C-alpha atoms as a PDB file:
ATOM      1  CA  MET A   1     -12.762  21.945 -18.582  1.00  0.00           C
ATOM      2  CA  ALA A   2     -13.438  18.500 -20.408  1.00  0.00           C
ATOM      3  CA  PHE A   3     -10.840  15.852 -19.105  1.00  0.00           C
ATOM      4  CA  ALA A   4     -10.029  12.563 -20.631  1.00  0.00           C
ATOM      5  CA  ILE A   5      -9.672   9.697 -17.732  1.00  0.00           C
ATOM      6  CA  ARG A   6      -8.068   6.871 -18.823  1.00  0.00           C
ATOM      7  CA  LEU A   7      -7.008   3.386 -17.075  1.00  0.00           C
ATOM      8  CA  ASP A   8      -3.555   3.322 -17.070  1.00  0.00           C
ATOM      9  CA  ASP A   9      -0.831   0.676 -17.496  1.00  0.00           C
ATOM     10  CA  LEU A  10       2.197   2.782 -15.666  1.00  0.00           C
ATOM     11  CA  CYS A  11       4.292   2.735 -18.504  1.00  0.00           C
ATOM     12  CA  SER A  12       5.083   6.229 -19.497  1.00  0.00           C
ATOM     13  CA  GLU A  13       7.612   8.524 -18.433  1.00  0.00           C
ATOM     14  CA  ALA A  14       5.073  11.406 -18.034  1.00  0.00           C
ATOM     15  CA  VAL A  15       3.142   9.034 -15.220  1.00  0.00           C
ATOM     16  CA  HIS A  16       6.710   8.126 -13.799  1.00  0.00           C
ATOM     17  CA  ALA A  17       7.377  11.709 -13.403  1.00  0.00           C
ATOM     18  CA  LEU A  18       3.987  12.481 -11.670  1.00  0.00           C
ATOM     19  CA  LEU A  19       4.631   9.735  -9.587  1.00  0.00           C
ATOM     20  CA  ARG A  20       7.936  10.830  -8.211  1.00  0.00           C
ATOM     21  CA  GLU A  21       6.308  14.401  -7.677  1.00  0.00           C
ATOM     22  CA  HIS A  22       3.676  12.777  -5.315  1.00  0.00           C
ATOM     23  CA  LEU A  23       6.280  10.659  -3.365  1.00  0.00           C
ATOM     24  CA  ALA A  24       8.338  13.948  -2.945  1.00  0.00           C
ATOM     25  CA  GLY A  25       5.561  16.049  -1.938  1.00  0.00           C
ATOM     26  CA  VAL A  26       4.569  13.405   0.399  1.00  0.00           C
ATOM     27  CA  ALA A  27       8.027  13.104   1.913  1.00  0.00           C
ATOM     28  CA  LEU A  28       8.140  16.928   2.413  1.00  0.00           C
ATOM     29  CA  HIS A  29       5.410  16.928   4.988  1.00  0.00           C
ATOM     30  CA  SER A  30       5.695  13.350   6.459  1.00  0.00           C
ATOM     31  CA  PRO A  31       8.200  11.129   8.326  1.00  0.00           C
ATOM     32  CA  PRO A  32       9.311   8.251   6.444  1.00  0.00           C
ATOM     33  CA  GLU A  33       7.550   5.686   8.864  1.00  0.00           C
ATOM     34  CA  SER A  34       4.312   7.548   8.150  1.00  0.00           C
ATOM     35  CA  ILE A  35       4.190   7.527   4.293  1.00  0.00           C
ATOM     36  CA  HIS A  36       1.827   5.027   2.864  1.00  0.00           C
ATOM     37  CA  ALA A  37       2.141   6.263  -0.808  1.00  0.00           C
ATOM     38  CA  LEU A  38       2.567   3.393  -3.505  1.00  0.00           C
ATOM     39  CA  ASP A  39       5.425   3.201  -5.763  1.00  0.00           C
ATOM     40  CA  LEU A  40       5.026   1.819  -9.131  1.00  0.00           C
ATOM     41  CA  ASP A  41       5.417  -1.948  -8.206  1.00  0.00           C
ATOM     42  CA  GLY A  42       2.623  -0.978  -5.439  1.00  0.00           C
ATOM     43  CA  LEU A  43       0.180   0.248  -7.897  1.00  0.00           C
ATOM     44  CA  ARG A  44       0.666  -2.591 -10.213  1.00  0.00           C
ATOM     45  CA  ALA A  45      -0.119  -4.972  -7.331  1.00  0.00           C
ATOM     46  CA  PRO A  46      -3.366  -7.261  -7.929  1.00  0.00           C
ATOM     47  CA  GLY A  47      -6.516  -5.677  -6.848  1.00  0.00           C
ATOM     48  CA  MET A  48      -5.425  -2.118  -7.970  1.00  0.00           C
ATOM     49  CA  SER A  49      -6.597  -0.119 -10.670  1.00  0.00           C
ATOM     50  CA  PHE A  50      -5.186   3.058 -11.365  1.00  0.00           C
ATOM     51  CA  TRP A  51      -6.108   5.909 -13.844  1.00  0.00           C
ATOM     52  CA  THR A  52      -4.958   9.099 -15.251  1.00  0.00           C
ATOM     53  CA  LEU A  53      -6.556  12.141 -15.913  1.00  0.00           C
ATOM     54  CA  TRP A  54      -5.711  14.207 -19.222  1.00  0.00           C
ATOM     55  CA  ASP A  55      -6.094  17.645 -20.874  1.00  0.00           C
ATOM     56  CA  GLY A  56      -5.235  16.784 -24.678  1.00  0.00           C
ATOM     57  CA  GLU A  57      -1.743  15.596 -24.270  1.00  0.00           C
ATOM     58  CA  ALA A  58      -0.983  17.053 -20.884  1.00  0.00           C
ATOM     59  CA  LEU A  59      -0.996  14.723 -17.994  1.00  0.00           C
ATOM     60  CA  VAL A  60      -3.008  16.390 -15.286  1.00  0.00           C
ATOM     61  CA  ALA A  61      -3.570  14.202 -12.478  1.00  0.00           C
ATOM     62  CA  CYS A  62      -3.833  10.727 -11.302  1.00  0.00           C
ATOM     63  CA  GLY A  63      -5.589   8.229  -8.908  1.00  0.00           C
ATOM     64  CA  ALA A  64      -6.102   4.579  -7.880  1.00  0.00           C
ATOM     65  CA  LEU A  65      -8.535   2.437  -6.258  1.00  0.00           C
ATOM     66  CA  LYS A  66      -7.354  -0.678  -4.262  1.00  0.00           C
ATOM     67  CA  GLU A  67      -9.719  -3.442  -3.428  1.00  0.00           C
ATOM     68  CA  LEU A  68      -9.745  -4.395   0.195  1.00  0.00           C
ATOM     69  CA  ASP A  69     -12.350  -6.755   0.162  1.00  0.00           C
ATOM     70  CA  ARG A  70     -15.413  -7.564  -2.105  1.00  0.00           C
ATOM     71  CA  GLU A  71     -17.527  -4.424  -0.217  1.00  0.00           C
ATOM     72  CA  HIS A  72     -14.359  -2.035   0.428  1.00  0.00           C
ATOM     73  CA  GLY A  73     -11.829  -0.086  -1.792  1.00  0.00           C
ATOM     74  CA  GLU A  74      -9.396   2.462  -0.962  1.00  0.00           C
ATOM     75  CA  VAL A  75      -8.470   5.551  -2.539  1.00  0.00           C
ATOM     76  CA  LYS A  76      -5.133   5.668  -3.500  1.00  0.00           C
ATOM     77  CA  SER A  77      -2.142   7.952  -4.883  1.00  0.00           C
ATOM     78  CA  MET A  78      -4.576  11.060  -5.635  1.00  0.00           C
ATOM     79  CA  ARG A  79      -2.144  13.752  -7.495  1.00  0.00           C
ATOM     80  CA  THR A  80      -2.470  16.608  -9.404  1.00  0.00           C
ATOM     81  CA  ALA A  81       0.362  18.013 -11.320  1.00  0.00           C
ATOM     82  CA  ALA A  82       1.682  21.251  -9.597  1.00  0.00           C
ATOM     83  CA  ALA A  83       0.814  22.995 -13.008  1.00  0.00           C
ATOM     84  CA  HIS A  84      -2.775  21.893 -12.821  1.00  0.00           C
ATOM     85  CA  LEU A  85      -3.974  22.845  -9.280  1.00  0.00           C
ATOM     86  CA  ARG A  86      -7.017  24.288  -8.853  1.00  0.00           C
ATOM     87  CA  LYS A  87      -8.821  23.367 -12.145  1.00  0.00           C
ATOM     88  CA  GLY A  88     -11.137  20.625 -11.012  1.00  0.00           C
ATOM     89  CA  ALA A  89      -9.045  17.811 -11.854  1.00  0.00           C
ATOM     90  CA  ALA A  90      -8.758  16.210  -8.342  1.00  0.00           C
ATOM     91  CA  ARG A  91     -12.386  16.438  -8.278  1.00  0.00           C
ATOM     92  CA  ALA A  92     -13.304  14.860 -11.496  1.00  0.00           C
ATOM     93  CA  MET A  93     -10.663  11.979 -10.635  1.00  0.00           C
ATOM     94  CA  LEU A  94     -12.040  11.466  -7.366  1.00  0.00           C
ATOM     95  CA  GLY A  95     -15.813  11.421  -8.930  1.00  0.00           C
ATOM     96  CA  HIS A  96     -14.567   8.674 -11.218  1.00  0.00           C
ATOM     97  CA  ILE A  97     -12.987   6.653  -8.438  1.00  0.00           C
ATOM     98  CA  VAL A  98     -16.225   7.036  -6.319  1.00  0.00           C
ATOM     99  CA  ALA A  99     -18.566   5.939  -9.212  1.00  0.00           C
ATOM    100  CA  GLU A 100     -16.222   3.018  -9.929  1.00  0.00           C
ATOM    101  CA  ALA A 101     -16.390   1.814  -6.199  1.00  0.00           C
ATOM    102  CA  ARG A 102     -19.965   2.107  -6.669  1.00  0.00           C
ATOM    103  CA  ARG A 103     -20.076  -0.011  -9.966  1.00  0.00           C
ATOM    104  CA  ARG A 104     -18.299  -2.533  -8.224  1.00  0.00           C
ATOM    105  CA  GLY A 105     -20.706  -2.879  -5.465  1.00  0.00           C
ATOM    106  CA  TYR A 106     -18.529  -1.622  -2.739  1.00  0.00           C
ATOM    107  CA  ARG A 107     -20.323  -0.696   0.526  1.00  0.00           C
ATOM    108  CA  ARG A 108     -17.609   1.771   1.598  1.00  0.00           C
ATOM    109  CA  LEU A 109     -14.364   3.739   0.253  1.00  0.00           C
ATOM    110  CA  SER A 110     -11.769   4.703   2.844  1.00  0.00           C
ATOM    111  CA  LEU A 111      -8.738   6.582   2.288  1.00  0.00           C
ATOM    112  CA  GLU A 112      -5.782   7.643   4.280  1.00  0.00           C
ATOM    113  CA  THR A 113      -3.989  11.239   3.952  1.00  0.00           C
ATOM    114  CA  GLY A 114      -1.488  13.187   5.883  1.00  0.00           C
ATOM    115  CA  THR A 115      -2.349  15.808   8.757  1.00  0.00           C
ATOM    116  CA  ALA A 116       0.020  18.370   7.971  1.00  0.00           C
ATOM    117  CA  ALA A 117      -1.416  21.872   6.873  1.00  0.00           C
ATOM    118  CA  ALA A 118      -0.154  21.274   3.100  1.00  0.00           C
ATOM    119  CA  PHE A 119      -2.558  18.222   2.956  1.00  0.00           C
ATOM    120  CA  GLU A 120      -5.857  20.570   4.015  1.00  0.00           C
ATOM    121  CA  PRO A 121      -6.960  21.021   0.193  1.00  0.00           C
ATOM    122  CA  ALA A 122      -7.232  17.192   0.328  1.00  0.00           C
ATOM    123  CA  HIS A 123      -9.281  17.122   3.531  1.00  0.00           C
ATOM    124  CA  ARG A 124     -11.699  19.741   2.098  1.00  0.00           C
ATOM    125  CA  LEU A 125     -11.929  18.205  -1.200  1.00  0.00           C
ATOM    126  CA  TYR A 126     -12.811  14.708   0.410  1.00  0.00           C
ATOM    127  CA  ALA A 127     -14.984  16.259   2.854  1.00  0.00           C
ATOM    128  CA  SER A 128     -16.965  17.889   0.126  1.00  0.00           C
ATOM    129  CA  ALA A 129     -17.470  14.720  -1.470  1.00  0.00           C
ATOM    130  CA  GLY A 130     -18.992  13.118   1.625  1.00  0.00           C
ATOM    131  CA  PHE A 131     -16.345  11.599   3.358  1.00  0.00           C
ATOM    132  CA  SER A 132     -15.913  12.048   7.102  1.00  0.00           C
ATOM    133  CA  PRO A 133     -13.372  11.228   9.739  1.00  0.00           C
ATOM    134  CA  CYS A 134     -12.900   7.646  10.884  1.00  0.00           C
ATOM    135  CA  GLY A 135     -10.333   5.233  12.630  1.00  0.00           C
ATOM    136  CA  PRO A 136      -7.568   3.187  11.068  1.00  0.00           C
ATOM    137  CA  PHE A 137      -8.630   0.700   8.624  1.00  0.00           C
ATOM    138  CA  ALA A 138      -7.076  -2.394   6.573  1.00  0.00           C
ATOM    139  CA  ALA A 139      -3.521  -2.625   8.097  1.00  0.00           C
ATOM    140  CA  TYR A 140      -3.328   0.852   9.227  1.00  0.00           C
ATOM    141  CA  VAL A 141      -2.591   2.157  12.717  1.00  0.00           C
ATOM    142  CA  ASP A 142      -3.187   5.346  14.808  1.00  0.00           C
ATOM    143  CA  ASP A 143      -0.377   7.789  13.496  1.00  0.00           C
ATOM    144  CA  PRO A 144      -0.388  11.433  14.243  1.00  0.00           C
ATOM    145  CA  TYR A 145       0.743  11.865  10.848  1.00  0.00           C
ATOM    146  CA  SER A 146      -2.330   9.990   9.081  1.00  0.00           C
ATOM    147  CA  CYS A 147      -5.954  11.297   8.723  1.00  0.00           C
ATOM    148  CA  PHE A 148      -8.243   8.509   7.840  1.00  0.00           C
ATOM    149  CA  MET A 149     -11.721   9.115   6.258  1.00  0.00           C
ATOM    150  CA  MET A 150     -14.306   7.079   4.608  1.00  0.00           C
ATOM    151  CA  LEU A 151     -17.437   7.337   2.511  1.00  0.00           C
ATOM    152  CA  GLU A 152     -20.663   5.138   2.791  1.00  0.00           C
ATOM    153  CA  LEU A 153     -21.925   3.986  -0.537  1.00  0.00           C
END
């Protein structure tokens, strides 16, 4: 399937709906104090880049890259719309984010995701892309509901 990935300004209702789906999905499997997903304001913050993935006019997925410092980035807000799961969208978005991190000259790319069974597909995707478990990074702390992973670039 050929997807189009676009740098997004977070203004469309379709994007807002996908982000609401993302936040609601995370809230089903993690307690509030362990949720690190970003809202619209967080995704518009300095140092953030946000992309959407489209199949024609259909919004399929989103993802973001946060610059932690000149050599370290963080994958944020990876989400595939429920209607488009298992079509390669998440892999395409992750590939785009990794390529952008390399283009920027980052030496490593980190992420935080949940530990509940619902997050297993994400764990498998990240592991298949070369990410490996690591400890907390940036301002994160050890949390039984957080899984930390890192990719050396």
